[in-house]
mmCIF file of C-alpha atoms in Angstrom:
data_model
loop_
_atom_site.group_PDB
_atom_site.id
_atom_site.type_symbol
_atom_site.label_atom_id
_atom_site.label_comp_id
_atom_site.label_asym_id
_atom_site.label_seq_id
_atom_site.Cartn_x
_atom_site.Cartn_y
_atom_site.Cartn_z
ATOM 1 C CA MET A 1 0.026 -0.030 0.384
ATOM 2 C CA ARG A 2 1.387 3.345 -0.849
ATOM 3 C CA GLU A 3 1.739 5.947 1.640
ATOM 4 C CA VAL A 4 0.159 8.969 0.538
ATOM 5 C CA LEU A 5 1.369 11.895 3.630
ATOM 6 C CA GLU A 6 2.086 12.493 7.120
ATOM 7 C CA THR A 7 1.624 14.427 9.948
ATOM 8 C CA GLU A 8 2.755 14.388 13.388
ATOM 9 C CA GLY A 9 0.470 11.681 14.411
ATOM 10 C CA LEU A 10 -0.990 10.106 11.589
ATOM 11 C CA THR A 11 0.188 8.668 8.255
ATOM 12 C CA LEU A 12 -2.655 8.575 5.590
ATOM 13 C CA ARG A 13 -1.340 5.257 2.850
ATOM 14 C CA GLU A 14 -4.204 4.365 -0.347
ATOM 15 C CA ILE A 15 -6.727 1.835 1.180
ATOM 16 C CA THR A 16 -6.742 -1.407 0.505
ATOM 17 C CA LYS A 17 -9.730 -3.913 0.659
ATOM 18 C CA ALA A 18 -8.826 -5.768 3.731
ATOM 19 C CA ASP A 19 -8.981 -2.098 5.523
ATOM 20 C CA LEU A 20 -13.052 -2.335 4.575
ATOM 21 C CA LEU A 21 -13.467 -5.123 7.321
ATOM 22 C CA ILE A 22 -12.342 -1.917 9.760
ATOM 23 C CA LEU A 23 -14.227 1.159 7.768
ATOM 24 C CA PHE A 24 -17.463 -0.745 8.020
ATOM 25 C CA ARG A 25 -17.016 -0.059 12.151
ATOM 26 C CA ILE A 26 -17.500 3.387 11.596
ATOM 27 C CA PHE A 27 -20.310 3.356 7.658
ATOM 28 C CA GLY A 28 -22.316 0.193 9.606
ATOM 29 C CA ASP A 29 -22.736 2.065 12.862
ATOM 30 C CA ALA A 30 -25.686 4.199 12.805
ATOM 31 C CA GLU A 31 -24.300 6.690 15.919
ATOM 32 C CA SER A 32 -20.987 7.285 13.189
ATOM 33 C CA MET A 33 -23.984 7.391 10.589
ATOM 34 C CA ARG A 34 -26.142 10.293 12.151
ATOM 35 C CA PHE A 35 -25.180 12.717 9.532
ATOM 36 C CA TYR A 36 -26.433 9.993 6.893
ATOM 37 C CA PRO A 37 -29.597 9.011 5.735
ATOM 38 C CA ARG A 38 -28.130 5.916 7.457
ATOM 39 C CA ALA A 39 -26.157 3.506 8.408
ATOM 40 C CA LYS A 40 -24.443 1.287 5.244
ATOM 41 C CA SER A 41 -24.505 -2.170 5.091
ATOM 42 C CA PHE A 42 -21.354 -4.001 3.997
ATOM 43 C CA GLU A 43 -21.638 -4.104 0.812
ATOM 44 C CA GLU A 44 -22.441 -0.551 0.106
ATOM 45 C CA THR A 45 -19.567 0.557 2.252
ATOM 46 C CA GLU A 46 -17.421 -1.591 -0.258
ATOM 47 C CA ALA A 47 -19.336 0.484 -3.334
ATOM 48 C CA TRP A 48 -18.610 3.453 -1.355
ATOM 49 C CA PHE A 49 -14.683 2.600 -1.244
ATOM 50 C CA GLU A 50 -15.370 1.577 -4.874
ATOM 51 C CA LYS A 51 -15.910 4.486 -6.122
ATOM 52 C CA LEU A 52 -14.124 7.459 -4.009
ATOM 53 C CA ALA A 53 -10.960 5.364 -3.661
ATOM 54 C CA PHE A 54 -10.508 2.258 -5.608
ATOM 55 C CA ARG A 55 -11.410 4.485 -8.757
ATOM 56 C CA SER A 56 -10.331 7.689 -7.749
ATOM 57 C CA TYR A 57 -6.283 6.389 -7.082
ATOM 58 C CA GLU A 58 -6.995 5.587 -10.738
ATOM 59 C CA GLU A 59 -8.675 8.492 -12.252
ATOM 60 C CA ASN A 60 -7.306 11.411 -10.323
ATOM 61 C CA GLY A 61 -4.848 10.140 -8.258
ATOM 62 C CA PHE A 62 -6.130 10.780 -5.758
ATOM 63 C CA GLY A 63 -8.975 10.227 -3.526
ATOM 64 C CA LEU A 64 -9.878 8.682 0.346
ATOM 65 C CA TRP A 65 -7.017 7.629 2.209
ATOM 66 C CA GLY A 66 -6.683 5.507 5.511
ATOM 67 C CA VAL A 67 -5.495 7.532 8.587
ATOM 68 C CA VAL A 68 -3.211 5.354 10.831
ATOM 69 C CA GLU A 69 -2.041 6.308 13.759
ATOM 70 C CA LYS A 70 1.423 6.121 14.061
ATOM 71 C CA ALA A 71 1.940 5.847 17.721
ATOM 72 C CA THR A 72 -0.324 2.359 17.627
ATOM 73 C CA GLY A 73 -0.248 1.168 13.651
ATOM 74 C CA GLU A 74 -4.014 1.442 14.231
ATOM 75 C CA LEU A 75 -6.212 2.421 11.053
ATOM 76 C CA ILE A 76 -8.878 5.024 12.790
ATOM 77 C CA GLY A 77 -10.810 5.849 9.351
ATOM 78 C CA ASP A 78 -10.152 7.630 6.081
ATOM 79 C CA CYS A 79 -9.709 10.856 5.212
ATOM 80 C CA GLY A 80 -8.908 12.296 2.085
ATOM 81 C CA VAL A 81 -10.042 14.543 -1.620
ATOM 82 C CA THR A 82 -12.883 13.657 -3.782
ATOM 83 C CA LEU A 83 -14.585 15.317 -6.416
ATOM 84 C CA GLN A 84 -18.422 16.303 -5.366
ATOM 85 C CA PRO A 85 -20.739 18.515 -7.147
ATOM 86 C CA THR A 86 -20.734 22.523 -5.636
ATOM 87 C CA LEU A 87 -23.061 25.268 -6.717
ATOM 88 C CA LYS A 88 -19.878 25.832 -9.235
ATOM 89 C CA GLY A 89 -19.616 22.339 -10.391
ATOM 90 C CA LEU A 90 -16.900 19.392 -9.867
ATOM 91 C CA GLU A 91 -14.555 20.400 -6.756
ATOM 92 C CA PRO A 92 -12.411 18.629 -4.993
ATOM 93 C CA GLU A 93 -13.838 18.167 -1.360
ATOM 94 C CA ILE A 94 -11.919 16.741 2.198
ATOM 95 C CA GLY A 95 -13.887 14.146 4.023
ATOM 96 C CA TYR A 96 -13.226 12.303 6.686
ATOM 97 C CA HIS A 97 -14.511 9.419 9.002
ATOM 98 C CA LEU A 98 -13.471 8.262 12.408
ATOM 99 C CA ARG A 99 -14.634 6.039 14.522
ATOM 100 C CA ARG A 100 -16.241 6.612 17.555
ATOM 101 C CA GLU A 101 -13.180 5.751 20.338
ATOM 102 C CA TRP A 102 -10.930 7.451 18.114
ATOM 103 C CA LEU A 103 -12.937 11.188 18.298
ATOM 104 C CA GLY A 104 -12.402 14.099 20.331
ATOM 105 C CA ARG A 105 -8.541 13.745 19.485
ATOM 106 C CA GLY A 106 -7.738 16.408 17.509
ATOM 107 C CA TYR A 107 -7.056 14.030 14.525
ATOM 108 C CA ALA A 108 -9.622 15.137 12.092
ATOM 109 C CA ALA A 109 -8.701 18.533 12.106
ATOM 110 C CA GLU A 110 -5.173 16.952 12.155
ATOM 111 C CA ALA A 111 -5.771 14.879 9.256
ATOM 112 C CA ALA A 112 -8.245 17.407 6.996
ATOM 113 C CA ALA A 113 -5.486 19.937 7.721
ATOM 114 C CA ALA A 114 -2.582 17.757 5.689
ATOM 115 C CA CYS A 115 -5.020 17.129 2.965
ATOM 116 C CA ARG A 116 -5.684 20.658 2.454
ATOM 117 C CA ASP A 117 -1.515 21.619 1.952
ATOM 118 C CA PHE A 118 -1.501 18.511 -0.256
ATOM 119 C CA GLY A 119 -4.816 19.385 -2.635
ATOM 120 C CA LEU A 120 -3.572 22.846 -2.981
ATOM 121 C CA GLY A 121 0.022 22.292 -2.920
ATOM 122 C CA THR A 122 0.891 18.473 -4.406
ATOM 123 C CA LEU A 123 -1.915 18.269 -6.099
ATOM 124 C CA GLY A 124 -1.357 22.104 -7.454
ATOM 125 C CA PHE A 125 -5.669 23.129 -6.546
ATOM 126 C CA GLU A 126 -6.615 26.209 -6.619
ATOM 127 C CA ARG A 127 -9.227 25.349 -4.350
ATOM 128 C CA ILE A 128 -10.436 22.909 -2.721
ATOM 129 C CA VAL A 129 -13.446 22.818 -0.278
ATOM 130 C CA SER A 130 -15.674 21.096 2.963
ATOM 131 C CA ILE A 131 -19.383 20.474 2.744
ATOM 132 C CA VAL A 132 -21.187 20.005 5.640
ATOM 133 C CA SER A 133 -24.572 20.081 7.046
ATOM 134 C CA PRO A 134 -25.723 22.389 9.577
ATOM 135 C CA GLU A 135 -26.419 19.682 12.114
ATOM 136 C CA ASN A 136 -22.936 17.643 11.420
ATOM 137 C CA ILE A 137 -21.604 20.885 14.223
ATOM 138 C CA PRO A 138 -18.642 18.563 14.672
ATOM 139 C CA SER A 139 -17.451 18.718 11.156
ATOM 140 C CA LEU A 140 -18.623 22.681 11.116
ATOM 141 C CA ARG A 141 -16.218 22.616 13.707
ATOM 142 C CA VAL A 142 -12.999 20.966 11.749
ATOM 143 C CA ALA A 143 -13.562 22.404 9.016
ATOM 144 C CA ALA A 144 -13.886 26.061 10.469
ATOM 145 C CA LYS A 145 -10.806 25.113 11.388
ATOM 146 C CA ILE A 146 -8.803 24.144 8.496
ATOM 147 C CA HIS A 147 -10.199 26.295 6.205
ATOM 148 C CA GLN A 148 -10.384 30.175 5.257
ATOM 149 C CA ARG A 149 -14.104 30.928 4.130
ATOM 150 C CA TRP A 150 -17.475 29.539 3.763
ATOM 151 C CA GLU A 151 -20.697 29.672 2.283
ATOM 152 C CA THR A 152 -23.800 28.921 2.844
ATOM 153 C CA TYR A 153 -26.402 27.200 -0.098
ATOM 154 C CA ARG A 154 -29.704 25.272 -0.456
ATOM 155 C CA THR A 155 -29.665 22.158 -2.571
ATOM 156 C CA VAL A 156 -31.903 19.086 -3.151
ATOM 157 C CA THR A 157 -30.689 15.559 -1.698
ATOM 158 C CA ALA A 158 -30.916 12.589 -4.089
ATOM 159 C CA ALA A 159 -33.958 11.544 -2.325
ATOM 160 C CA GLY A 160 -36.234 15.155 -3.309
ATOM 161 C CA ALA A 161 -35.472 16.897 0.161
ATOM 162 C CA GLU A 162 -34.497 20.462 -0.256
ATOM 163 C CA VAL A 163 -31.974 21.175 2.874
ATOM 164 C CA ASP A 164 -29.219 23.941 3.532
ATOM 165 C CA ARG A 165 -25.388 23.047 2.922
ATOM 166 C CA PHE A 166 -21.944 25.051 4.339
ATOM 167 C CA LEU A 167 -19.818 25.084 2.154
ATOM 168 C CA PHE A 168 -16.201 25.559 3.858
ATOM 169 C CA ILE A 169 -13.333 27.173 0.947
ATOM 170 C CA SER A 170 -9.422 27.244 0.757
ATOM 171 C CA GLU A 171 -7.846 29.011 -1.683
ATOM 172 C CA SER A 172 -4.248 29.063 -2.614
ATOM 173 C CA ASP A 173 -3.451 32.426 -3.112
ATOM 174 C CA ALA A 174 -4.822 33.561 -0.680
ATOM 175 C CA SER A 175 -3.873 34.389 3.278
ATOM 176 C CA ASP A 176 -5.278 33.239 6.659
ATOM 177 C CA ALA A 177 -4.567 36.518 7.426
ATOM 178 C CA ASP A 178 -7.053 38.396 5.720
ATOM 179 C CA GLY A 179 -9.796 37.092 8.092
ATOM 180 C CA PRO A 180 -10.668 35.803 11.295
ATOM 181 C CA GLY A 181 -8.637 33.264 13.155
ATOM 182 C CA ALA A 182 -9.691 30.046 13.596
ATOM 183 C CA ALA A 183 -11.936 29.899 17.462
ATOM 184 C CA THR A 184 -13.434 33.259 16.134
ATOM 185 C CA ARG A 185 -14.526 30.651 12.821
ATOM 186 C CA VAL A 186 -15.606 28.137 14.667
ATOM 187 C CA ALA A 187 -17.534 30.416 16.463
ATOM 188 C CA MET A 188 -19.238 32.458 14.075
ATOM 189 C CA VAL A 189 -20.084 29.056 12.145
ATOM 190 C CA GLU A 190 -21.483 27.638 15.037
ATOM 191 C CA ALA A 191 -24.121 30.801 15.357
ATOM 192 C CA ALA A 192 -24.817 30.705 12.003
ATOM 193 C CA ALA A 193 -25.050 26.895 12.402
ATOM 194 C CA LEU A 194 -27.952 27.184 14.979
ATOM 195 C CA LEU A 195 -29.870 30.068 12.737
ATOM 196 C CA SER A 196 -29.975 27.903 9.537
ATOM 197 C CA MET A 197 -31.680 24.814 11.736
ATOM 198 C CA ARG A 198 -33.883 27.307 13.621
ATOM 199 C CA ARG A 199 -35.092 28.470 10.283
ATOM 200 C CA ARG A 200 -35.659 25.314 8.376
ATOM 201 C CA ALA A 201 -37.771 24.258 11.925
ATOM 202 C CA MET A 202 -39.970 27.588 11.230
ATOM 203 C CA GLU A 203 -40.210 26.498 7.263
ATOM 204 C CA SER A 204 -40.686 23.157 7.800
#
């Protein structure tokens, strides 16, 4: 398996078929998938990584990578760059999923920031994004920490439901010094998410 990048505490490497049983602990777990329509079957998990990892490696040279904690050598989840639809068309997007027992240790932000830098640097993207629903406060916090700014938009899911989304953006020609610090961004995003959820509740 090919190692892609390294951080202080993590190694990100290409996912193999042998990893799928471990990753299914995330995708088959209802609590871990509470911001998705439902937990996935093993076959659905396999199809997810076939598209966003194995096929993406071949077609794009990037995809979802396995996140390994250096201290233990344990696979704790996935994080990487995939092409996702936004209002601008297909854009490189950073996404991650960690096993529940590994949450709250800063690893999500560490892995996502490394993917941001890799995307804007090694992969040469001018812009890289993260798409997060307003209800997913933990992921909103991670995205607010690692990205420079955000926008909100409304879209329609595959099931036909109209939903709000936060689009977090980092650009190669922008500077973090141009905007608020990470802690301020997190507080601002949490307030904006609360307003979004209240507005949707009033509309329904």
